[in-house]
Amino acid sequence: MTLLTHLFGKLANAAALLLAVLVLNFCLIHLAPGDPVQVIAGEMGGASAEVIAELRAKYGLDQSLLTQLFTYLGKVLHGDFGYSYYFNQPVLQLIGQRLPASLYLALSSLFAAVAIGTLLGVISARRPNGLLSHGVTVLSLAGYAAPVFWTGLMLLLLFGSVWPVLPVSGMADVVNPKFGFAYVADVLTHLVLPSLTLALVFLAQYSRLARVNMIDVLSADYVRTARAKGLPESVVIFKHALRNALIPIVTVVGLQFGNLFAGAVLVETVFSWPGMGRLVFDSILRRDYPTLMAVLFFSAVMVIAANIITDLVYRLIDPRIRAGAR
């Protein structure tokens, strides 16, 4: 019951936060320079004053900002996020088409970064002054310092020109479409470079964090006791030490989920990956207010959900942590 009470409290806070996100996104986007009606008119090759007035009335842009806000909030409460100015389809349908691609990219990058980064950190922590440990440190500094778009461009040049063994654009082969297992393999092949680009930045952080925490944990009394009992080194490392060293890593994973999405915007643009990041980029250029507000809202939902899940995962890693006591 304590966990359920804590979870309900988290969900109530999340609902209030999402309402604030909706209002803030609406105000900031509508107060930003630019006019979506003028953009639509430009796409049409120009329009008369009467047509522009009709477009403003059609999308409710002829009303006051406060009226537009309350109208928008009322529609969102009924699950209606509006109609895209540029893509000419319901925003929810548009996000439903793009969300899976973004989840494939984000989750594969996150899994690779956490798994490989933690493993490198654990290996290097066993010999802090060894060659491998210094190599992990150099990798961490280089990976963290390199901008994600620069890394993407370098990989694009390498595998698109110098060593063209991997696809560098899109999510699947549109010239020779595949089906069944061949399609899955094709998508995974296209996923390699975008996922690697995004993972390299976070891999550097997790490897460094895992190394520092493992060095600290390995000097603890309970680890020395486990070794004194004659337990195998693998049991000491992965059962006793790593479990406690994972807590700061899980914290960082939850806090950096928003940064992961921000990096995905750049990666999807570089590799023409058809996800929500690319949708944000296109929506900003076209002043597509409904699409942009909905994407930002669902991004906030994913970040808040990641933080709630992180909070609950603490109990699985260390049962001593009581979520209801915090």
PDB file of C-alpha atoms in Angstrom, residues 28-288:
ATOM      1  CA  LEU A  28       5.598  30.272 -25.829  1.00  0.00           C
ATOM      2  CA  ILE A  29       4.812  28.917 -29.290  1.00  0.00           C
ATOM      3  CA  HIS A  30       2.040  31.413 -30.034  1.00  0.00           C
ATOM      4  CA  LEU A  31       4.096  34.349 -28.776  1.00  0.00           C
ATOM      5  CA  ALA A  32       7.144  33.372 -30.850  1.00  0.00           C
ATOM      6  CA  PRO A  33       7.811  35.309 -34.081  1.00  0.00           C
ATOM      7  CA  GLY A  34       6.231  33.923 -37.223  1.00  0.00           C
ATOM      8  CA  ASP A  35       2.754  33.444 -38.636  1.00  0.00           C
ATOM      9  CA  PRO A  36       1.579  29.962 -39.684  1.00  0.00           C
ATOM     10  CA  VAL A  37      -1.029  31.454 -42.021  1.00  0.00           C
ATOM     11  CA  GLN A  38       1.675  33.317 -43.940  1.00  0.00           C
ATOM     12  CA  VAL A  39       3.669  30.087 -44.192  1.00  0.00           C
ATOM     13  CA  ILE A  40       0.605  28.259 -45.556  1.00  0.00           C
ATOM     14  CA  ALA A  41       0.005  31.086 -48.012  1.00  0.00           C
ATOM     15  CA  GLY A  42       3.626  30.874 -49.105  1.00  0.00           C
ATOM     16  CA  GLU A  43       3.271  27.143 -49.724  1.00  0.00           C
ATOM     17  CA  MET A  44       0.245  27.947 -51.887  1.00  0.00           C
ATOM     18  CA  GLY A  45       2.278  30.422 -53.922  1.00  0.00           C
ATOM     19  CA  GLY A  46       0.528  33.410 -52.377  1.00  0.00           C
ATOM     20  CA  ALA A  47      -3.019  34.155 -51.265  1.00  0.00           C
ATOM     21  CA  SER A  48      -5.418  37.071 -51.192  1.00  0.00           C
ATOM     22  CA  ALA A  49      -6.496  38.855 -48.029  1.00  0.00           C
ATOM     23  CA  GLU A  50      -9.844  37.026 -48.144  1.00  0.00           C
ATOM     24  CA  VAL A  51      -8.175  33.601 -48.314  1.00  0.00           C
ATOM     25  CA  ILE A  52      -5.828  34.518 -45.444  1.00  0.00           C
ATOM     26  CA  ALA A  53      -8.812  35.633 -43.352  1.00  0.00           C
ATOM     27  CA  GLU A  54     -10.575  32.326 -44.102  1.00  0.00           C
ATOM     28  CA  LEU A  55      -7.472  30.388 -43.045  1.00  0.00           C
ATOM     29  CA  ARG A  56      -7.292  32.309 -39.756  1.00  0.00           C
ATOM     30  CA  ALA A  57     -10.948  31.582 -39.069  1.00  0.00           C
ATOM     31  CA  LYS A  58     -10.534  27.908 -40.048  1.00  0.00           C
ATOM     32  CA  TYR A  59      -7.727  27.327 -37.560  1.00  0.00           C
ATOM     33  CA  GLY A  60      -9.144  29.641 -34.872  1.00  0.00           C
ATOM     34  CA  LEU A  61      -6.234  32.076 -35.152  1.00  0.00           C
ATOM     35  CA  ASP A  62      -8.593  35.056 -35.465  1.00  0.00           C
ATOM     36  CA  GLN A  63      -9.589  34.731 -31.789  1.00  0.00           C
ATOM     37  CA  SER A  64      -7.819  36.157 -28.746  1.00  0.00           C
ATOM     38  CA  LEU A  65      -4.893  34.217 -27.299  1.00  0.00           C
ATOM     39  CA  LEU A  66      -6.820  33.463 -24.091  1.00  0.00           C
ATOM     40  CA  THR A  67      -9.791  32.104 -26.045  1.00  0.00           C
ATOM     41  CA  GLN A  68      -7.493  29.958 -28.166  1.00  0.00           C
ATOM     42  CA  LEU A  69      -5.830  28.612 -25.008  1.00  0.00           C
ATOM     43  CA  PHE A  70      -9.062  27.531 -23.318  1.00  0.00           C
ATOM     44  CA  THR A  71     -10.360  26.061 -26.585  1.00  0.00           C
ATOM     45  CA  TYR A  72      -7.148  24.094 -26.992  1.00  0.00           C
ATOM     46  CA  LEU A  73      -7.176  22.805 -23.395  1.00  0.00           C
ATOM     47  CA  GLY A  74     -10.797  21.715 -23.755  1.00  0.00           C
ATOM     48  CA  LYS A  75      -9.990  19.756 -26.914  1.00  0.00           C
ATOM     49  CA  VAL A  76      -6.918  18.119 -25.341  1.00  0.00           C
ATOM     50  CA  LEU A  77      -9.003  16.943 -22.367  1.00  0.00           C
ATOM     51  CA  HIS A  78     -11.185  15.115 -24.913  1.00  0.00           C
ATOM     52  CA  GLY A  79      -8.136  13.623 -26.667  1.00  0.00           C
ATOM     53  CA  ASP A  80      -8.180  16.021 -29.612  1.00  0.00           C
ATOM     54  CA  PHE A  81      -4.765  17.576 -30.320  1.00  0.00           C
ATOM     55  CA  GLY A  82      -5.928  19.355 -33.433  1.00  0.00           C
ATOM     56  CA  TYR A  83      -5.168  19.143 -37.140  1.00  0.00           C
ATOM     57  CA  SER A  84      -1.755  19.671 -38.669  1.00  0.00           C
ATOM     58  CA  TYR A  85      -1.482  22.847 -40.738  1.00  0.00           C
ATOM     59  CA  TYR A  86       1.248  21.424 -42.962  1.00  0.00           C
ATOM     60  CA  PHE A  87       0.714  17.649 -43.094  1.00  0.00           C
ATOM     61  CA  ASN A  88      -3.098  17.935 -43.449  1.00  0.00           C
ATOM     62  CA  GLN A  89      -3.979  15.109 -41.071  1.00  0.00           C
ATOM     63  CA  PRO A  90      -4.925  14.740 -37.392  1.00  0.00           C
ATOM     64  CA  VAL A  91      -1.959  15.358 -35.117  1.00  0.00           C
ATOM     65  CA  LEU A  92      -2.521  12.163 -33.091  1.00  0.00           C
ATOM     66  CA  GLN A  93      -2.470  10.125 -36.274  1.00  0.00           C
ATOM     67  CA  LEU A  94       0.725  11.856 -37.340  1.00  0.00           C
ATOM     68  CA  ILE A  95       2.418  11.193 -33.989  1.00  0.00           C
ATOM     69  CA  GLY A  96       1.229   7.586 -34.052  1.00  0.00           C
ATOM     70  CA  GLN A  97       3.061   7.148 -37.351  1.00  0.00           C
ATOM     71  CA  ARG A  98       6.306   8.734 -36.094  1.00  0.00           C
ATOM     72  CA  LEU A  99       6.453   7.605 -32.446  1.00  0.00           C
ATOM     73  CA  PRO A 100       7.523   3.970 -33.065  1.00  0.00           C
ATOM     74  CA  ALA A 101      10.559   5.094 -35.076  1.00  0.00           C
ATOM     75  CA  SER A 102      11.647   7.444 -32.289  1.00  0.00           C
ATOM     76  CA  LEU A 103      11.170   4.753 -29.650  1.00  0.00           C
ATOM     77  CA  TYR A 104      13.263   2.296 -31.679  1.00  0.00           C
ATOM     78  CA  LEU A 105      16.057   4.843 -31.904  1.00  0.00           C
ATOM     79  CA  ALA A 106      15.905   6.133 -28.329  1.00  0.00           C
ATOM     80  CA  LEU A 107      15.522   2.789 -26.560  1.00  0.00           C
ATOM     81  CA  SER A 108      18.159   0.986 -28.637  1.00  0.00           C
ATOM     82  CA  SER A 109      20.614   3.845 -28.070  1.00  0.00           C
ATOM     83  CA  LEU A 110      19.854   3.951 -24.351  1.00  0.00           C
ATOM     84  CA  PHE A 111      20.193   0.186 -23.928  1.00  0.00           C
ATOM     85  CA  ALA A 112      23.498   0.097 -25.820  1.00  0.00           C
ATOM     86  CA  ALA A 113      24.891   3.080 -23.914  1.00  0.00           C
ATOM     87  CA  VAL A 114      23.941   1.739 -20.468  1.00  0.00           C
ATOM     88  CA  ALA A 115      24.956  -1.882 -21.106  1.00  0.00           C
ATOM     89  CA  ILE A 116      28.272  -1.224 -22.867  1.00  0.00           C
ATOM     90  CA  GLY A 117      29.135   1.837 -20.785  1.00  0.00           C
ATOM     91  CA  THR A 118      28.490   0.023 -17.497  1.00  0.00           C
ATOM     92  CA  LEU A 119      30.463  -3.009 -18.637  1.00  0.00           C
ATOM     93  CA  LEU A 120      33.445  -0.833 -19.634  1.00  0.00           C
ATOM     94  CA  GLY A 121      33.233   0.986 -16.317  1.00  0.00           C
ATOM     95  CA  VAL A 122      33.178  -2.276 -14.345  1.00  0.00           C
ATOM     96  CA  ILE A 123      36.132  -3.737 -16.254  1.00  0.00           C
ATOM     97  CA  SER A 124      38.231  -0.589 -15.917  1.00  0.00           C
ATOM     98  CA  ALA A 125      37.400  -0.224 -12.199  1.00  0.00           C
ATOM     99  CA  ARG A 126      39.070  -3.537 -11.387  1.00  0.00           C
ATOM    100  CA  ARG A 127      42.429  -2.023 -12.380  1.00  0.00           C
ATOM    101  CA  PRO A 128      42.050   1.767 -12.004  1.00  0.00           C
ATOM    102  CA  ASN A 129      45.615   2.460 -13.102  1.00  0.00           C
ATOM    103  CA  GLY A 130      45.690  -0.036 -15.956  1.00  0.00           C
ATOM    104  CA  LEU A 131      45.853   0.676 -19.657  1.00  0.00           C
ATOM    105  CA  LEU A 132      42.188  -0.221 -20.202  1.00  0.00           C
ATOM    106  CA  SER A 133      41.111   2.169 -17.448  1.00  0.00           C
ATOM    107  CA  HIS A 134      43.000   5.023 -19.064  1.00  0.00           C
ATOM    108  CA  GLY A 135      41.517   4.061 -22.436  1.00  0.00           C
ATOM    109  CA  VAL A 136      37.985   4.252 -21.014  1.00  0.00           C
ATOM    110  CA  THR A 137      38.791   7.696 -19.580  1.00  0.00           C
ATOM    111  CA  VAL A 138      40.008   8.949 -22.970  1.00  0.00           C
ATOM    112  CA  LEU A 139      36.930   7.450 -24.660  1.00  0.00           C
ATOM    113  CA  SER A 140      34.662   9.147 -22.127  1.00  0.00           C
ATOM    114  CA  LEU A 141      36.244  12.555 -22.625  1.00  0.00           C
ATOM    115  CA  ALA A 142      36.215  12.259 -26.422  1.00  0.00           C
ATOM    116  CA  GLY A 143      32.658  10.953 -26.591  1.00  0.00           C
ATOM    117  CA  TYR A 144      31.309  13.559 -24.187  1.00  0.00           C
ATOM    118  CA  ALA A 145      33.101  16.455 -25.905  1.00  0.00           C
ATOM    119  CA  ALA A 146      32.057  15.574 -29.469  1.00  0.00           C
ATOM    120  CA  PRO A 147      28.723  17.180 -30.503  1.00  0.00           C
ATOM    121  CA  VAL A 148      26.158  14.588 -31.489  1.00  0.00           C
ATOM    122  CA  PHE A 149      25.572  16.122 -34.931  1.00  0.00           C
ATOM    123  CA  TRP A 150      29.341  16.115 -35.627  1.00  0.00           C
ATOM    124  CA  THR A 151      29.569  12.449 -34.664  1.00  0.00           C
ATOM    125  CA  GLY A 152      26.632  11.702 -36.944  1.00  0.00           C
ATOM    126  CA  LEU A 153      28.189  13.539 -39.870  1.00  0.00           C
ATOM    127  CA  MET A 154      31.519  11.752 -39.399  1.00  0.00           C
ATOM    128  CA  LEU A 155      29.807   8.353 -39.351  1.00  0.00           C
ATOM    129  CA  LEU A 156      27.730   9.359 -42.357  1.00  0.00           C
ATOM    130  CA  LEU A 157      30.865  10.275 -44.318  1.00  0.00           C
ATOM    131  CA  LEU A 158      32.684   7.126 -43.180  1.00  0.00           C
ATOM    132  CA  PHE A 159      29.949   4.626 -44.004  1.00  0.00           C
ATOM    133  CA  GLY A 160      28.406   6.573 -46.862  1.00  0.00           C
ATOM    134  CA  SER A 161      31.558   7.339 -48.835  1.00  0.00           C
ATOM    135  CA  VAL A 162      34.756   5.787 -47.481  1.00  0.00           C
ATOM    136  CA  TRP A 163      33.349   2.403 -46.446  1.00  0.00           C
ATOM    137  CA  PRO A 164      29.779   2.126 -47.772  1.00  0.00           C
ATOM    138  CA  VAL A 165      28.629  -0.998 -45.953  1.00  0.00           C
ATOM    139  CA  LEU A 166      25.680   0.467 -44.034  1.00  0.00           C
ATOM    140  CA  PRO A 167      22.669   2.533 -45.148  1.00  0.00           C
ATOM    141  CA  VAL A 168      22.968   6.185 -44.141  1.00  0.00           C
ATOM    142  CA  SER A 169      19.466   7.508 -44.729  1.00  0.00           C
ATOM    143  CA  GLY A 170      15.875   6.615 -43.898  1.00  0.00           C
ATOM    144  CA  MET A 171      14.378   3.770 -41.920  1.00  0.00           C
ATOM    145  CA  ALA A 172      14.021   1.186 -44.679  1.00  0.00           C
ATOM    146  CA  ASP A 173      14.848   0.631 -48.344  1.00  0.00           C
ATOM    147  CA  VAL A 174      12.131   2.376 -50.366  1.00  0.00           C
ATOM    148  CA  VAL A 175      13.570   1.348 -53.757  1.00  0.00           C
ATOM    149  CA  ASN A 176      13.467  -2.393 -53.038  1.00  0.00           C
ATOM    150  CA  PRO A 177      10.958  -2.761 -50.183  1.00  0.00           C
ATOM    151  CA  LYS A 178      11.253  -5.841 -47.994  1.00  0.00           C
ATOM    152  CA  PHE A 179       8.607  -7.861 -46.190  1.00  0.00           C
ATOM    153  CA  GLY A 180       8.471 -10.104 -43.142  1.00  0.00           C
ATOM    154  CA  PHE A 181      11.796 -10.971 -41.514  1.00  0.00           C
ATOM    155  CA  ALA A 182      13.657  -9.320 -44.385  1.00  0.00           C
ATOM    156  CA  TYR A 183      11.933  -6.022 -43.512  1.00  0.00           C
ATOM    157  CA  VAL A 184      12.891  -6.360 -39.828  1.00  0.00           C
ATOM    158  CA  ALA A 185      16.511  -6.992 -40.816  1.00  0.00           C
ATOM    159  CA  ASP A 186      16.401  -4.006 -43.158  1.00  0.00           C
ATOM    160  CA  VAL A 187      15.093  -1.701 -40.396  1.00  0.00           C
ATOM    161  CA  LEU A 188      17.744  -2.958 -37.956  1.00  0.00           C
ATOM    162  CA  THR A 189      20.451  -2.304 -40.542  1.00  0.00           C
ATOM    163  CA  HIS A 190      19.219   1.254 -41.070  1.00  0.00           C
ATOM    164  CA  LEU A 191      19.057   1.689 -37.275  1.00  0.00           C
ATOM    165  CA  VAL A 192      22.756   0.955 -36.696  1.00  0.00           C
ATOM    166  CA  LEU A 193      24.254   4.354 -37.543  1.00  0.00           C
ATOM    167  CA  PRO A 194      21.621   6.608 -35.917  1.00  0.00           C
ATOM    168  CA  SER A 195      21.586   4.442 -32.789  1.00  0.00           C
ATOM    169  CA  LEU A 196      25.393   4.315 -32.623  1.00  0.00           C
ATOM    170  CA  THR A 197      25.640   8.092 -33.026  1.00  0.00           C
ATOM    171  CA  LEU A 198      23.241   8.753 -30.172  1.00  0.00           C
ATOM    172  CA  ALA A 199      24.656   5.986 -27.979  1.00  0.00           C
ATOM    173  CA  LEU A 200      28.277   7.172 -28.193  1.00  0.00           C
ATOM    174  CA  VAL A 201      27.557  10.394 -26.314  1.00  0.00           C
ATOM    175  CA  PHE A 202      25.743   8.677 -23.454  1.00  0.00           C
ATOM    176  CA  LEU A 203      28.044   5.641 -23.446  1.00  0.00           C
ATOM    177  CA  ALA A 204      30.910   7.952 -22.525  1.00  0.00           C
ATOM    178  CA  GLN A 205      28.994   9.301 -19.528  1.00  0.00           C
ATOM    179  CA  TYR A 206      27.814   5.916 -18.248  1.00  0.00           C
ATOM    180  CA  SER A 207      31.245   4.306 -18.564  1.00  0.00           C
ATOM    181  CA  ARG A 208      32.838   7.105 -16.574  1.00  0.00           C
ATOM    182  CA  LEU A 209      30.063   7.067 -13.964  1.00  0.00           C
ATOM    183  CA  ALA A 210      30.189   3.284 -13.625  1.00  0.00           C
ATOM    184  CA  ARG A 211      33.974   3.360 -13.267  1.00  0.00           C
ATOM    185  CA  VAL A 212      33.926   5.968 -10.499  1.00  0.00           C
ATOM    186  CA  ASN A 213      31.141   4.265  -8.552  1.00  0.00           C
ATOM    187  CA  MET A 214      32.609   0.790  -8.912  1.00  0.00           C
ATOM    188  CA  ILE A 215      35.990   1.979  -7.613  1.00  0.00           C
ATOM    189  CA  ASP A 216      34.195   3.420  -4.571  1.00  0.00           C
ATOM    190  CA  VAL A 217      32.041   0.324  -3.994  1.00  0.00           C
ATOM    191  CA  LEU A 218      34.924  -2.135  -4.406  1.00  0.00           C
ATOM    192  CA  SER A 219      36.666  -0.517  -1.436  1.00  0.00           C
ATOM    193  CA  ALA A 220      33.631  -0.997   0.840  1.00  0.00           C
ATOM    194  CA  ASP A 221      33.735  -3.331   3.849  1.00  0.00           C
ATOM    195  CA  TYR A 222      31.029  -5.698   2.606  1.00  0.00           C
ATOM    196  CA  VAL A 223      32.965  -6.316  -0.629  1.00  0.00           C
ATOM    197  CA  ARG A 224      36.120  -7.152   1.344  1.00  0.00           C
ATOM    198  CA  THR A 225      34.024  -9.473   3.515  1.00  0.00           C
ATOM    199  CA  ALA A 226      32.601 -11.221   0.446  1.00  0.00           C
ATOM    200  CA  ARG A 227      36.111 -11.760  -0.890  1.00  0.00           C
ATOM    201  CA  ALA A 228      37.299 -13.005   2.513  1.00  0.00           C
ATOM    202  CA  LYS A 229      34.558 -15.655   2.421  1.00  0.00           C
ATOM    203  CA  GLY A 230      36.136 -17.019  -0.750  1.00  0.00           C
ATOM    204  CA  LEU A 231      33.345 -16.060  -3.135  1.00  0.00           C
ATOM    205  CA  PRO A 232      34.290 -16.068  -6.824  1.00  0.00           C
ATOM    206  CA  GLU A 233      35.360 -12.686  -8.131  1.00  0.00           C
ATOM    207  CA  SER A 234      32.522 -12.647 -10.683  1.00  0.00           C
ATOM    208  CA  VAL A 235      29.976 -13.071  -7.857  1.00  0.00           C
ATOM    209  CA  VAL A 236      31.603 -10.292  -5.834  1.00  0.00           C
ATOM    210  CA  ILE A 237      31.622  -7.931  -8.815  1.00  0.00           C
ATOM    211  CA  PHE A 238      28.238  -8.547 -10.396  1.00  0.00           C
ATOM    212  CA  LYS A 239      26.102  -9.610  -7.416  1.00  0.00           C
ATOM    213  CA  HIS A 240      27.437  -7.531  -4.541  1.00  0.00           C
ATOM    214  CA  ALA A 241      29.288  -4.516  -5.951  1.00  0.00           C
ATOM    215  CA  LEU A 242      27.509  -3.763  -9.215  1.00  0.00           C
ATOM    216  CA  ARG A 243      24.035  -3.738  -7.686  1.00  0.00           C
ATOM    217  CA  ASN A 244      24.949  -0.824  -5.423  1.00  0.00           C
ATOM    218  CA  ALA A 245      26.971   0.947  -8.090  1.00  0.00           C
ATOM    219  CA  LEU A 246      23.937   0.892 -10.419  1.00  0.00           C
ATOM    220  CA  ILE A 247      21.863   3.278  -8.281  1.00  0.00           C
ATOM    221  CA  PRO A 248      23.589   6.493  -9.489  1.00  0.00           C
ATOM    222  CA  ILE A 249      23.512   5.162 -13.063  1.00  0.00           C
ATOM    223  CA  VAL A 250      19.750   4.566 -12.896  1.00  0.00           C
ATOM    224  CA  THR A 251      19.347   8.098 -11.537  1.00  0.00           C
ATOM    225  CA  VAL A 252      21.237   9.572 -14.470  1.00  0.00           C
ATOM    226  CA  VAL A 253      19.262   7.460 -16.958  1.00  0.00           C
ATOM    227  CA  GLY A 254      15.998   8.909 -15.662  1.00  0.00           C
ATOM    228  CA  LEU A 255      17.265  12.482 -15.553  1.00  0.00           C
ATOM    229  CA  GLN A 256      18.817  12.365 -19.029  1.00  0.00           C
ATOM    230  CA  PHE A 257      15.843  10.955 -20.905  1.00  0.00           C
ATOM    231  CA  GLY A 258      14.985  14.488 -22.013  1.00  0.00           C
ATOM    232  CA  ASN A 259      18.526  14.984 -23.283  1.00  0.00           C
ATOM    233  CA  LEU A 260      18.184  11.726 -25.172  1.00  0.00           C
ATOM    234  CA  PHE A 261      15.160  13.073 -27.017  1.00  0.00           C
ATOM    235  CA  ALA A 262      16.934  16.366 -27.731  1.00  0.00           C
ATOM    236  CA  GLY A 263      19.843  14.453 -29.217  1.00  0.00           C
ATOM    237  CA  ALA A 264      17.415  12.361 -31.262  1.00  0.00           C
ATOM    238  CA  VAL A 265      16.165  15.532 -32.989  1.00  0.00           C
ATOM    239  CA  LEU A 266      19.649  16.161 -34.387  1.00  0.00           C
ATOM    240  CA  VAL A 267      20.342  12.517 -35.191  1.00  0.00           C
ATOM    241  CA  GLU A 268      17.029  12.049 -37.003  1.00  0.00           C
ATOM    242  CA  THR A 269      17.732  15.180 -39.038  1.00  0.00           C
ATOM    243  CA  VAL A 270      21.230  14.014 -40.038  1.00  0.00           C
ATOM    244  CA  PHE A 271      20.120  10.505 -41.027  1.00  0.00           C
ATOM    245  CA  SER A 272      16.612  11.426 -42.295  1.00  0.00           C
ATOM    246  CA  TRP A 273      15.139   9.092 -39.686  1.00  0.00           C
ATOM    247  CA  PRO A 274      11.315   9.447 -39.798  1.00  0.00           C
ATOM    248  CA  GLY A 275      10.701   9.932 -36.100  1.00  0.00           C
ATOM    249  CA  MET A 276       9.320  12.607 -33.788  1.00  0.00           C
ATOM    250  CA  GLY A 277      12.601  14.493 -33.746  1.00  0.00           C
ATOM    251  CA  ARG A 278      12.391  14.988 -37.480  1.00  0.00           C
ATOM    252  CA  LEU A 279       8.739  15.943 -37.040  1.00  0.00           C
ATOM    253  CA  VAL A 280       9.736  18.664 -34.540  1.00  0.00           C
ATOM    254  CA  PHE A 281      12.260  20.039 -37.019  1.00  0.00           C
ATOM    255  CA  ASP A 282       9.716  20.164 -39.856  1.00  0.00           C
ATOM    256  CA  SER A 283       7.015  21.642 -37.604  1.00  0.00           C
ATOM    257  CA  ILE A 284       9.281  24.472 -36.462  1.00  0.00           C
ATOM    258  CA  LEU A 285      10.156  25.388 -40.048  1.00  0.00           C
ATOM    259  CA  ARG A 286       6.475  25.414 -41.092  1.00  0.00           C
ATOM    260  CA  ARG A 287       5.106  27.047 -37.890  1.00  0.00           C
ATOM    261  CA  ASP A 288       2.848  24.017 -37.485  1.00  0.00           C
TER     262      ASP A 288
END
